[in-house]
Amino acid sequence: MLFVLLALVFAAVELLPGDAAGAAAERGESAAGLAARRHLLGLDRPVWERFADWLTALPTGDLGTSARGQKVTELLADPLPNTLVLAVSAFVITVVLSLLLGCWGASRPGRPGDRLLSHTSTAAFAVPEFVVSAVLLLVLSLWTGWLPAVTVTGGDGKPATWTMLIMPVLALVIPQTGWNTRVVRGALADQASAPHVEAAHFDGLPPRRILLRHQLPGAVPAIATGLATSTGLLFGGAVVVETLFNYPGIGSVLAGAVAARDTPLIAGVVMCAGAVISLVLLAADLIRYATLGDRA
């Protein structure tokens, strides 16, 4: 998956108009100067050859050199941990809220609270992250002044205070909580008709025990898959959210790299994000395998 993804990145940048040499050129630079710059950056070589060289160095931890002559690993050393803090915080909160809300709705099927939860979660997932971010900025910053509108970084390249994380995290959590609440609620509803769950009802067990001991374990594979899928959406949303809140993550790095047609830097960002997403998907598959294997 990562190989195909990275190959598509190199191909996509190659298809964009212009290149790194043209993006970095000064006004009025001669054609000879542009040609010399392209040769220096290796842009006069076939794209598959540049991709092969970049891929060969990857196992050693070398993500290549950006068009401006800096190591990609150095450029990502500060922004990547910041994005991981943002994404992991949003993921953990999403998991907790989705399980709590999904179990709450499943404990009262068909009641007004369950129907309200269903409509609210659908609406939350349908709203894009940039719209959620705009509303949060309007309410929590411009109207009330409770939170800073933008992120200010300290000398270490990290947000100056933890409060600057609140709105970016909420902007990611709200849509994904809506989606995963529906996943949890649907998975628990599917388990409600399972024979062992019906037998537990006939035995007179308390509803809460039936939900937590009999329905939830069987719903784990579907829940794990839904949460793993959210990882990619969280990283994709983080690019937009970081830009809106001036958060010092890979979002601004990626936006600048695309504008500069900096293929090694774009590929480095995609590689790091893709590796994290692939690991989470692998963990979800292992959870599904272990759960379904135990059931078999």
PDB file of C-alpha atoms in Angstrom:
ATOM      1  CA  MET A   1       0.000   0.000   0.000  1.00  0.00           C
ATOM      2  CA  LEU A   2       2.758   2.438   0.907  1.00  0.00           C
ATOM      3  CA  PHE A   3       4.679   1.630  -2.278  1.00  0.00           C
ATOM      4  CA  VAL A   4       1.650   2.335  -4.464  1.00  0.00           C
ATOM      5  CA  LEU A   5       0.828   5.487  -2.505  1.00  0.00           C
ATOM      6  CA  LEU A   6       4.344   6.880  -2.845  1.00  0.00           C
ATOM      7  CA  ALA A   7       4.499   6.038  -6.548  1.00  0.00           C
ATOM      8  CA  LEU A   8       1.244   7.946  -7.041  1.00  0.00           C
ATOM      9  CA  VAL A   9       2.701  10.927  -5.163  1.00  0.00           C
ATOM     10  CA  PHE A  10       5.709  11.108  -7.475  1.00  0.00           C
ATOM     11  CA  ALA A  11       3.474  10.713 -10.540  1.00  0.00           C
ATOM     12  CA  ALA A  12       0.962  13.322  -9.342  1.00  0.00           C
ATOM     13  CA  VAL A  13       3.626  15.958  -8.667  1.00  0.00           C
ATOM     14  CA  GLU A  14       5.143  15.239 -12.071  1.00  0.00           C
ATOM     15  CA  LEU A  15       1.768  15.938 -13.719  1.00  0.00           C
ATOM     16  CA  LEU A  16       1.328  19.290 -11.969  1.00  0.00           C
ATOM     17  CA  PRO A  17       2.231  22.370 -14.023  1.00  0.00           C
ATOM     18  CA  GLY A  18       5.730  23.650 -13.319  1.00  0.00           C
ATOM     19  CA  ASP A  19       8.445  22.075 -11.203  1.00  0.00           C
ATOM     20  CA  ALA A  20      10.645  22.816  -8.204  1.00  0.00           C
ATOM     21  CA  ALA A  21      13.185  24.675 -10.313  1.00  0.00           C
ATOM     22  CA  GLY A  22      10.548  27.000 -11.754  1.00  0.00           C
ATOM     23  CA  ALA A  23       8.914  27.543  -8.349  1.00  0.00           C
ATOM     24  CA  ALA A  24      12.243  28.613  -6.837  1.00  0.00           C
ATOM     25  CA  ALA A  25      13.333  30.699  -9.828  1.00  0.00           C
ATOM     26  CA  GLU A  26      13.770  34.425  -9.487  1.00  0.00           C
ATOM     27  CA  ARG A  27      11.922  36.860 -11.699  1.00  0.00           C
ATOM     28  CA  GLY A  28      13.618  37.200 -15.066  1.00  0.00           C
ATOM     29  CA  GLU A  29      15.906  34.181 -14.620  1.00  0.00           C
ATOM     30  CA  SER A  30      17.253  32.966 -17.952  1.00  0.00           C
ATOM     31  CA  ALA A  31      16.396  29.652 -19.567  1.00  0.00           C
ATOM     32  CA  ALA A  32      20.008  28.559 -19.085  1.00  0.00           C
ATOM     33  CA  GLY A  33      19.751  29.298 -15.379  1.00  0.00           C
ATOM     34  CA  LEU A  34      16.531  27.261 -15.108  1.00  0.00           C
ATOM     35  CA  ALA A  35      18.120  24.385 -17.005  1.00  0.00           C
ATOM     36  CA  ALA A  36      21.125  24.441 -14.674  1.00  0.00           C
ATOM     37  CA  ARG A  37      18.823  24.450 -11.650  1.00  0.00           C
ATOM     38  CA  ARG A  38      16.829  21.514 -13.021  1.00  0.00           C
ATOM     39  CA  HIS A  39      20.045  19.581 -13.579  1.00  0.00           C
ATOM     40  CA  LEU A  40      21.213  20.366 -10.043  1.00  0.00           C
ATOM     41  CA  LEU A  41      17.926  19.088  -8.586  1.00  0.00           C
ATOM     42  CA  GLY A  42      17.934  16.035 -10.852  1.00  0.00           C
ATOM     43  CA  LEU A  43      14.698  17.071 -12.528  1.00  0.00           C
ATOM     44  CA  ASP A  44      16.113  16.311 -15.958  1.00  0.00           C
ATOM     45  CA  ARG A  45      16.108  12.603 -15.046  1.00  0.00           C
ATOM     46  CA  PRO A  46      13.052  10.361 -15.609  1.00  0.00           C
ATOM     47  CA  VAL A  47      10.571  10.376 -12.735  1.00  0.00           C
ATOM     48  CA  TRP A  48      10.760   6.599 -12.278  1.00  0.00           C
ATOM     49  CA  GLU A  49      14.543   6.859 -11.842  1.00  0.00           C
ATOM     50  CA  ARG A  50      14.201   9.566  -9.175  1.00  0.00           C
ATOM     51  CA  PHE A  51      11.531   7.501  -7.427  1.00  0.00           C
ATOM     52  CA  ALA A  52      13.762   4.410  -7.456  1.00  0.00           C
ATOM     53  CA  ASP A  53      16.672   6.370  -5.936  1.00  0.00           C
ATOM     54  CA  TRP A  54      14.422   7.851  -3.242  1.00  0.00           C
ATOM     55  CA  LEU A  55      12.925   4.435  -2.470  1.00  0.00           C
ATOM     56  CA  THR A  56      16.341   2.772  -2.272  1.00  0.00           C
ATOM     57  CA  ALA A  57      17.481   5.190   0.412  1.00  0.00           C
ATOM     58  CA  LEU A  58      14.247   4.825   2.413  1.00  0.00           C
ATOM     59  CA  PRO A  59      15.231   1.699   4.434  1.00  0.00           C
ATOM     60  CA  THR A  60      18.134   3.646   5.935  1.00  0.00           C
ATOM     61  CA  GLY A  61      15.788   6.347   7.211  1.00  0.00           C
ATOM     62  CA  ASP A  62      16.802   8.808   4.501  1.00  0.00           C
ATOM     63  CA  LEU A  63      13.751  10.655   3.174  1.00  0.00           C
ATOM     64  CA  GLY A  64      15.807  12.547   0.644  1.00  0.00           C
ATOM     65  CA  THR A  65      16.739  16.200   0.261  1.00  0.00           C
ATOM     66  CA  SER A  66      14.242  18.957  -0.353  1.00  0.00           C
ATOM     67  CA  ALA A  67      14.432  21.279  -3.328  1.00  0.00           C
ATOM     68  CA  ARG A  68      16.008  23.906  -1.053  1.00  0.00           C
ATOM     69  CA  GLY A  69      18.859  21.590  -0.105  1.00  0.00           C
ATOM     70  CA  GLN A  70      17.678  20.625   3.412  1.00  0.00           C
ATOM     71  CA  LYS A  71      17.259  17.085   4.638  1.00  0.00           C
ATOM     72  CA  VAL A  72      13.583  16.109   4.729  1.00  0.00           C
ATOM     73  CA  THR A  73      14.073  14.358   8.079  1.00  0.00           C
ATOM     74  CA  GLU A  74      15.318  17.641   9.557  1.00  0.00           C
ATOM     75  CA  LEU A  75      12.377  19.589   8.122  1.00  0.00           C
ATOM     76  CA  LEU A  76       9.929  17.102   9.674  1.00  0.00           C
ATOM     77  CA  ALA A  77      11.701  16.729  13.015  1.00  0.00           C
ATOM     78  CA  ASP A  78       9.572  19.409  14.738  1.00  0.00           C
ATOM     79  CA  PRO A  79       6.257  19.480  12.784  1.00  0.00           C
ATOM     80  CA  LEU A  80       5.663  15.705  12.733  1.00  0.00           C
ATOM     81  CA  PRO A  81       5.609  15.236  16.549  1.00  0.00           C
ATOM     82  CA  ASN A  82       3.240  18.207  16.819  1.00  0.00           C
ATOM     83  CA  THR A  83       0.860  16.609  14.327  1.00  0.00           C
ATOM     84  CA  LEU A  84       1.110  13.267  16.121  1.00  0.00           C
ATOM     85  CA  VAL A  85       0.176  14.951  19.415  1.00  0.00           C
ATOM     86  CA  LEU A  86      -2.825  16.567  17.722  1.00  0.00           C
ATOM     87  CA  ALA A  87      -3.955  13.403  15.922  1.00  0.00           C
ATOM     88  CA  VAL A  88      -3.383  11.014  18.857  1.00  0.00           C
ATOM     89  CA  SER A  89      -5.215  13.333  21.267  1.00  0.00           C
ATOM     90  CA  ALA A  90      -8.154  13.573  18.862  1.00  0.00           C
ATOM     91  CA  PHE A  91      -8.110   9.801  18.315  1.00  0.00           C
ATOM     92  CA  VAL A  92      -8.158   8.937  22.027  1.00  0.00           C
ATOM     93  CA  ILE A  93     -10.997  11.372  22.728  1.00  0.00           C
ATOM     94  CA  THR A  94     -12.897  10.045  19.705  1.00  0.00           C
ATOM     95  CA  VAL A  95     -12.571   6.453  20.953  1.00  0.00           C
ATOM     96  CA  VAL A  96     -13.812   7.312  24.445  1.00  0.00           C
ATOM     97  CA  LEU A  97     -16.726   9.488  23.313  1.00  0.00           C
ATOM     98  CA  SER A  98     -17.819   7.088  20.567  1.00  0.00           C
ATOM     99  CA  LEU A  99     -17.915   4.119  22.939  1.00  0.00           C
ATOM    100  CA  LEU A 100     -19.774   6.056  25.633  1.00  0.00           C
ATOM    101  CA  LEU A 101     -22.341   7.555  23.255  1.00  0.00           C
ATOM    102  CA  GLY A 102     -22.777   4.362  21.221  1.00  0.00           C
ATOM    103  CA  CYS A 103     -23.324   2.254  24.333  1.00  0.00           C
ATOM    104  CA  TRP A 104     -25.689   4.871  25.733  1.00  0.00           C
ATOM    105  CA  GLY A 105     -27.785   4.803  22.564  1.00  0.00           C
ATOM    106  CA  ALA A 106     -27.747   1.005  22.401  1.00  0.00           C
ATOM    107  CA  SER A 107     -29.010   0.792  25.976  1.00  0.00           C
ATOM    108  CA  ARG A 108     -32.235   2.574  25.014  1.00  0.00           C
ATOM    109  CA  PRO A 109     -33.046   1.452  21.434  1.00  0.00           C
ATOM    110  CA  GLY A 110     -35.823   3.323  19.703  1.00  0.00           C
ATOM    111  CA  ARG A 111     -36.289   5.842  22.493  1.00  0.00           C
ATOM    112  CA  PRO A 112     -36.182   9.614  21.871  1.00  0.00           C
ATOM    113  CA  GLY A 113     -32.626   9.829  23.211  1.00  0.00           C
ATOM    114  CA  ASP A 114     -31.446   7.148  20.788  1.00  0.00           C
ATOM    115  CA  ARG A 115     -33.144   8.867  17.837  1.00  0.00           C
ATOM    116  CA  LEU A 116     -31.691  12.227  18.838  1.00  0.00           C
ATOM    117  CA  LEU A 117     -28.235  10.675  19.089  1.00  0.00           C
ATOM    118  CA  SER A 118     -28.614   9.146  15.626  1.00  0.00           C
ATOM    119  CA  HIS A 119     -29.588  12.454  14.001  1.00  0.00           C
ATOM    120  CA  THR A 120     -26.934  14.439  15.892  1.00  0.00           C
ATOM    121  CA  SER A 121     -24.112  12.028  15.061  1.00  0.00           C
ATOM    122  CA  THR A 122     -25.081  12.043  11.384  1.00  0.00           C
ATOM    123  CA  ALA A 123     -25.089  15.837  11.296  1.00  0.00           C
ATOM    124  CA  ALA A 124     -21.722  15.996  13.103  1.00  0.00           C
ATOM    125  CA  PHE A 125     -20.061  13.681  10.583  1.00  0.00           C
ATOM    126  CA  ALA A 126     -21.596  15.510   7.619  1.00  0.00           C
ATOM    127  CA  VAL A 127     -20.009  18.840   8.561  1.00  0.00           C
ATOM    128  CA  PRO A 128     -16.454  19.267   7.151  1.00  0.00           C
ATOM    129  CA  GLU A 129     -13.566  20.042   9.491  1.00  0.00           C
ATOM    130  CA  PHE A 130     -13.061  23.543   8.093  1.00  0.00           C
ATOM    131  CA  VAL A 131     -16.689  24.430   8.849  1.00  0.00           C
ATOM    132  CA  VAL A 132     -16.377  23.065  12.398  1.00  0.00           C
ATOM    133  CA  SER A 133     -13.144  25.044  12.789  1.00  0.00           C
ATOM    134  CA  ALA A 134     -14.826  28.256  11.618  1.00  0.00           C
ATOM    135  CA  VAL A 135     -17.705  27.803  14.075  1.00  0.00           C
ATOM    136  CA  LEU A 136     -15.312  27.066  16.936  1.00  0.00           C
ATOM    137  CA  LEU A 137     -13.275  30.165  16.111  1.00  0.00           C
ATOM    138  CA  LEU A 138     -16.416  32.266  16.006  1.00  0.00           C
ATOM    139  CA  VAL A 139     -17.886  30.978  19.283  1.00  0.00           C
ATOM    140  CA  LEU A 140     -14.887  30.153  21.473  1.00  0.00           C
ATOM    141  CA  SER A 141     -12.574  32.923  20.338  1.00  0.00           C
ATOM    142  CA  LEU A 142     -14.272  35.902  18.666  1.00  0.00           C
ATOM    143  CA  TRP A 143     -17.519  35.930  20.677  1.00  0.00           C
ATOM    144  CA  THR A 144     -16.403  34.703  24.095  1.00  0.00           C
ATOM    145  CA  GLY A 145     -12.627  35.176  24.024  1.00  0.00           C
ATOM    146  CA  TRP A 146     -12.174  31.949  25.962  1.00  0.00           C
ATOM    147  CA  LEU A 147      -9.496  30.508  23.670  1.00  0.00           C
ATOM    148  CA  PRO A 148      -6.803  32.016  21.413  1.00  0.00           C
ATOM    149  CA  ALA A 149      -7.739  32.176  17.748  1.00  0.00           C
ATOM    150  CA  VAL A 150      -4.323  31.098  16.469  1.00  0.00           C
ATOM    151  CA  THR A 151      -1.501  28.948  17.764  1.00  0.00           C
ATOM    152  CA  VAL A 152       1.600  30.737  18.985  1.00  0.00           C
ATOM    153  CA  THR A 153       4.748  28.631  19.145  1.00  0.00           C
ATOM    154  CA  GLY A 154       7.440  28.763  21.774  1.00  0.00           C
ATOM    155  CA  GLY A 155      11.170  28.543  21.318  1.00  0.00           C
ATOM    156  CA  ASP A 156      10.959  24.741  21.029  1.00  0.00           C
ATOM    157  CA  GLY A 157       8.586  24.916  18.047  1.00  0.00           C
ATOM    158  CA  LYS A 158       5.605  23.628  20.058  1.00  0.00           C
ATOM    159  CA  PRO A 159       2.379  25.432  21.031  1.00  0.00           C
ATOM    160  CA  ALA A 160       3.095  27.939  23.789  1.00  0.00           C
ATOM    161  CA  THR A 161       0.193  26.709  25.985  1.00  0.00           C
ATOM    162  CA  TRP A 162      -1.928  23.557  26.050  1.00  0.00           C
ATOM    163  CA  THR A 163      -5.091  25.627  25.581  1.00  0.00           C
ATOM    164  CA  MET A 164      -4.032  26.234  21.981  1.00  0.00           C
ATOM    165  CA  LEU A 165      -4.650  22.533  21.330  1.00  0.00           C
ATOM    166  CA  ILE A 166      -8.300  22.605  22.397  1.00  0.00           C
ATOM    167  CA  MET A 167      -9.929  24.021  19.271  1.00  0.00           C
ATOM    168  CA  PRO A 168      -7.804  22.065  16.747  1.00  0.00           C
ATOM    169  CA  VAL A 169      -8.527  18.846  18.643  1.00  0.00           C
ATOM    170  CA  LEU A 170     -12.258  19.604  18.856  1.00  0.00           C
ATOM    171  CA  ALA A 171     -12.375  20.371  15.132  1.00  0.00           C
ATOM    172  CA  LEU A 172     -11.088  16.846  14.460  1.00  0.00           C
ATOM    173  CA  VAL A 173     -13.013  15.084  17.220  1.00  0.00           C
ATOM    174  CA  ILE A 174     -16.534  16.313  16.414  1.00  0.00           C
ATOM    175  CA  PRO A 175     -16.888  14.847  12.870  1.00  0.00           C
ATOM    176  CA  GLN A 176     -15.097  11.580  13.715  1.00  0.00           C
ATOM    177  CA  THR A 177     -17.073  11.089  16.912  1.00  0.00           C
ATOM    178  CA  GLY A 178     -20.253  11.437  14.866  1.00  0.00           C
ATOM    179  CA  TRP A 179     -19.101   8.750  12.436  1.00  0.00           C
ATOM    180  CA  ASN A 180     -17.790   6.301  15.040  1.00  0.00           C
ATOM    181  CA  THR A 181     -20.795   6.725  17.316  1.00  0.00           C
ATOM    182  CA  ARG A 182     -22.934   5.435  14.477  1.00  0.00           C
ATOM    183  CA  VAL A 183     -20.479   2.576  13.922  1.00  0.00           C
ATOM    184  CA  VAL A 184     -20.581   1.581  17.597  1.00  0.00           C
ATOM    185  CA  ARG A 185     -24.368   1.921  17.767  1.00  0.00           C
ATOM    186  CA  GLY A 186     -24.845  -0.147  14.593  1.00  0.00           C
ATOM    187  CA  ALA A 187     -22.413  -2.869  15.698  1.00  0.00           C
ATOM    188  CA  LEU A 188     -24.156  -3.200  19.059  1.00  0.00           C
ATOM    189  CA  ALA A 189     -27.557  -3.322  17.344  1.00  0.00           C
ATOM    190  CA  ASP A 190     -26.333  -6.192  15.141  1.00  0.00           C
ATOM    191  CA  GLN A 191     -25.201  -8.077  18.228  1.00  0.00           C
ATOM    192  CA  ALA A 192     -28.536  -7.539  19.992  1.00  0.00           C
ATOM    193  CA  SER A 193     -30.147 -10.291  17.899  1.00  0.00           C
ATOM    194  CA  ALA A 194     -27.344 -12.806  18.436  1.00  0.00           C
ATOM    195  CA  PRO A 195     -28.447 -16.082  20.091  1.00  0.00           C
ATOM    196  CA  HIS A 196     -26.183 -15.700  23.130  1.00  0.00           C
ATOM    197  CA  VAL A 197     -27.513 -12.164  23.733  1.00  0.00           C
ATOM    198  CA  GLU A 198     -31.127 -13.349  23.521  1.00  0.00           C
ATOM    199  CA  ALA A 199     -30.277 -16.190  25.897  1.00  0.00           C
ATOM    200  CA  ALA A 200     -28.822 -13.679  28.341  1.00  0.00           C
ATOM    201  CA  HIS A 201     -32.107 -11.724  28.240  1.00  0.00           C
ATOM    202  CA  PHE A 202     -34.083 -14.904  28.893  1.00  0.00           C
ATOM    203  CA  ASP A 203     -31.832 -15.652  31.875  1.00  0.00           C
ATOM    204  CA  GLY A 204     -32.816 -12.303  33.371  1.00  0.00           C
ATOM    205  CA  LEU A 205     -29.365 -10.715  33.398  1.00  0.00           C
ATOM    206  CA  PRO A 206     -29.222  -6.927  33.959  1.00  0.00           C
ATOM    207  CA  PRO A 207     -29.313  -4.911  30.704  1.00  0.00           C
ATOM    208  CA  ARG A 208     -26.010  -3.178  31.465  1.00  0.00           C
ATOM    209  CA  ARG A 209     -24.244  -6.497  31.984  1.00  0.00           C
ATOM    210  CA  ILE A 210     -25.715  -7.876  28.762  1.00  0.00           C
ATOM    211  CA  LEU A 211     -24.517  -4.802  26.869  1.00  0.00           C
ATOM    212  CA  LEU A 212     -20.973  -4.819  28.253  1.00  0.00           C
ATOM    213  CA  ARG A 213     -20.365  -8.559  28.618  1.00  0.00           C
ATOM    214  CA  HIS A 214     -22.285 -10.017  25.686  1.00  0.00           C
ATOM    215  CA  GLN A 215     -22.919  -7.393  23.001  1.00  0.00           C
ATOM    216  CA  LEU A 216     -19.771  -5.248  23.164  1.00  0.00           C
ATOM    217  CA  PRO A 217     -17.186  -8.071  22.780  1.00  0.00           C
ATOM    218  CA  GLY A 218     -18.908  -9.281  19.611  1.00  0.00           C
ATOM    219  CA  ALA A 219     -19.008  -5.738  18.225  1.00  0.00           C
ATOM    220  CA  VAL A 220     -15.267  -5.155  18.726  1.00  0.00           C
ATOM    221  CA  PRO A 221     -14.186  -6.164  15.154  1.00  0.00           C
ATOM    222  CA  ALA A 222     -16.565  -3.684  13.491  1.00  0.00           C
ATOM    223  CA  ILE A 223     -15.713  -0.953  15.995  1.00  0.00           C
ATOM    224  CA  ALA A 224     -11.966  -1.491  15.528  1.00  0.00           C
ATOM    225  CA  THR A 225     -12.327  -1.224  11.747  1.00  0.00           C
ATOM    226  CA  GLY A 226     -14.310   2.006  12.007  1.00  0.00           C
ATOM    227  CA  LEU A 227     -11.804   3.581  14.374  1.00  0.00           C
ATOM    228  CA  ALA A 228      -8.866   2.494  12.222  1.00  0.00           C
ATOM    229  CA  THR A 229     -10.496   4.109   9.188  1.00  0.00           C
ATOM    230  CA  SER A 230     -10.806   7.320  11.175  1.00  0.00           C
ATOM    231  CA  THR A 231      -7.028   7.501  11.474  1.00  0.00           C
ATOM    232  CA  GLY A 232      -6.633   8.439   7.824  1.00  0.00           C
ATOM    233  CA  LEU A 233      -9.473  10.944   8.080  1.00  0.00           C
ATOM    234  CA  LEU A 234      -7.868  12.482  11.167  1.00  0.00           C
ATOM    235  CA  PHE A 235      -4.565  12.979   9.377  1.00  0.00           C
ATOM    236  CA  GLY A 236      -6.318  14.368   6.305  1.00  0.00           C
ATOM    237  CA  GLY A 237      -8.396  16.706   8.433  1.00  0.00           C
ATOM    238  CA  ALA A 238      -5.320  17.742  10.398  1.00  0.00           C
ATOM    239  CA  VAL A 239      -3.832  19.319   7.269  1.00  0.00           C
ATOM    240  CA  VAL A 240      -6.854  21.640   6.969  1.00  0.00           C
ATOM    241  CA  VAL A 241      -7.198  22.296  10.705  1.00  0.00           C
ATOM    242  CA  GLU A 242      -3.515  23.087  11.167  1.00  0.00           C
ATOM    243  CA  THR A 243      -3.667  25.645   8.395  1.00  0.00           C
ATOM    244  CA  LEU A 244      -6.729  27.382   9.857  1.00  0.00           C
ATOM    245  CA  PHE A 245      -5.339  27.545  13.388  1.00  0.00           C
ATOM    246  CA  ASN A 246      -1.733  28.219  12.345  1.00  0.00           C
ATOM    247  CA  TYR A 247      -0.773  25.017  14.157  1.00  0.00           C
ATOM    248  CA  PRO A 248       2.916  24.073  13.704  1.00  0.00           C
ATOM    249  CA  GLY A 249       2.388  20.657  12.138  1.00  0.00           C
ATOM    250  CA  ILE A 250       2.937  18.909   8.839  1.00  0.00           C
ATOM    251  CA  GLY A 251      -0.088  20.640   7.318  1.00  0.00           C
ATOM    252  CA  SER A 252       1.768  23.865   6.642  1.00  0.00           C
ATOM    253  CA  VAL A 253       4.837  21.901   5.540  1.00  0.00           C
ATOM    254  CA  LEU A 254       2.776  19.911   3.055  1.00  0.00           C
ATOM    255  CA  ALA A 255       1.013  23.015   1.710  1.00  0.00           C
ATOM    256  CA  GLY A 256       4.337  24.761   1.156  1.00  0.00           C
ATOM    257  CA  ALA A 257       5.855  21.653  -0.423  1.00  0.00           C
ATOM    258  CA  VAL A 258       2.996  21.328  -2.919  1.00  0.00           C
ATOM    259  CA  ALA A 259       3.282  25.014  -3.852  1.00  0.00           C
ATOM    260  CA  ALA A 260       7.030  24.571  -4.364  1.00  0.00           C
ATOM    261  CA  ARG A 261       6.587  21.248  -6.260  1.00  0.00           C
ATOM    262  CA  ASP A 262       9.046  19.767  -3.737  1.00  0.00           C
ATOM    263  CA  THR A 263       8.557  16.060  -4.473  1.00  0.00           C
ATOM    264  CA  PRO A 264      10.951  14.616  -1.811  1.00  0.00           C
ATOM    265  CA  LEU A 265       9.329  16.708   0.922  1.00  0.00           C
ATOM    266  CA  ILE A 266       5.797  15.791  -0.188  1.00  0.00           C
ATOM    267  CA  ALA A 267       6.780  12.129  -0.330  1.00  0.00           C
ATOM    268  CA  GLY A 268       8.374  12.381   3.132  1.00  0.00           C
ATOM    269  CA  VAL A 269       5.175  13.769   4.650  1.00  0.00           C
ATOM    270  CA  VAL A 270       3.043  11.138   2.909  1.00  0.00           C
ATOM    271  CA  MET A 271       5.456   8.393   3.981  1.00  0.00           C
ATOM    272  CA  CYS A 272       5.272   9.352   7.670  1.00  0.00           C
ATOM    273  CA  ALA A 273       1.495   9.744   7.689  1.00  0.00           C
ATOM    274  CA  GLY A 274       1.008   6.602   5.596  1.00  0.00           C
ATOM    275  CA  ALA A 275       3.222   4.547   7.917  1.00  0.00           C
ATOM    276  CA  VAL A 276       1.185   5.584  10.962  1.00  0.00           C
ATOM    277  CA  ILE A 277      -2.123   4.872   9.210  1.00  0.00           C
ATOM    278  CA  SER A 278      -0.875   1.487   7.961  1.00  0.00           C
ATOM    279  CA  LEU A 279       0.202   0.480  11.473  1.00  0.00           C
ATOM    280  CA  VAL A 280      -3.219   1.399  12.868  1.00  0.00           C
ATOM    281  CA  LEU A 281      -4.967  -0.565  10.096  1.00  0.00           C
ATOM    282  CA  LEU A 282      -2.690  -3.528  10.815  1.00  0.00           C
ATOM    283  CA  ALA A 283      -3.552  -3.312  14.519  1.00  0.00           C
ATOM    284  CA  ALA A 284      -7.274  -3.294  13.639  1.00  0.00           C
ATOM    285  CA  ASP A 285      -6.817  -6.378  11.448  1.00  0.00           C
ATOM    286  CA  LEU A 286      -4.986  -8.159  14.276  1.00  0.00           C
ATOM    287  CA  ILE A 287      -7.794  -7.262  16.692  1.00  0.00           C
ATOM    288  CA  ARG A 288     -10.373  -8.590  14.252  1.00  0.00           C
ATOM    289  CA  TYR A 289      -8.355 -11.776  13.723  1.00  0.00           C
ATOM    290  CA  ALA A 290      -7.902 -12.362  17.448  1.00  0.00           C
ATOM    291  CA  THR A 291     -11.575 -11.665  18.223  1.00  0.00           C
ATOM    292  CA  LEU A 292     -13.004 -13.755  15.389  1.00  0.00           C
ATOM    293  CA  GLY A 293     -10.422 -16.488  16.029  1.00  0.00           C
ATOM    294  CA  ASP A 294     -11.410 -16.729  19.675  1.00  0.00           C
ATOM    295  CA  ARG A 295     -15.077 -16.840  18.673  1.00  0.00           C
ATOM    296  CA  ALA A 296     -14.397 -19.652  16.208  1.00  0.00           C
TER     297      ALA A 296
END
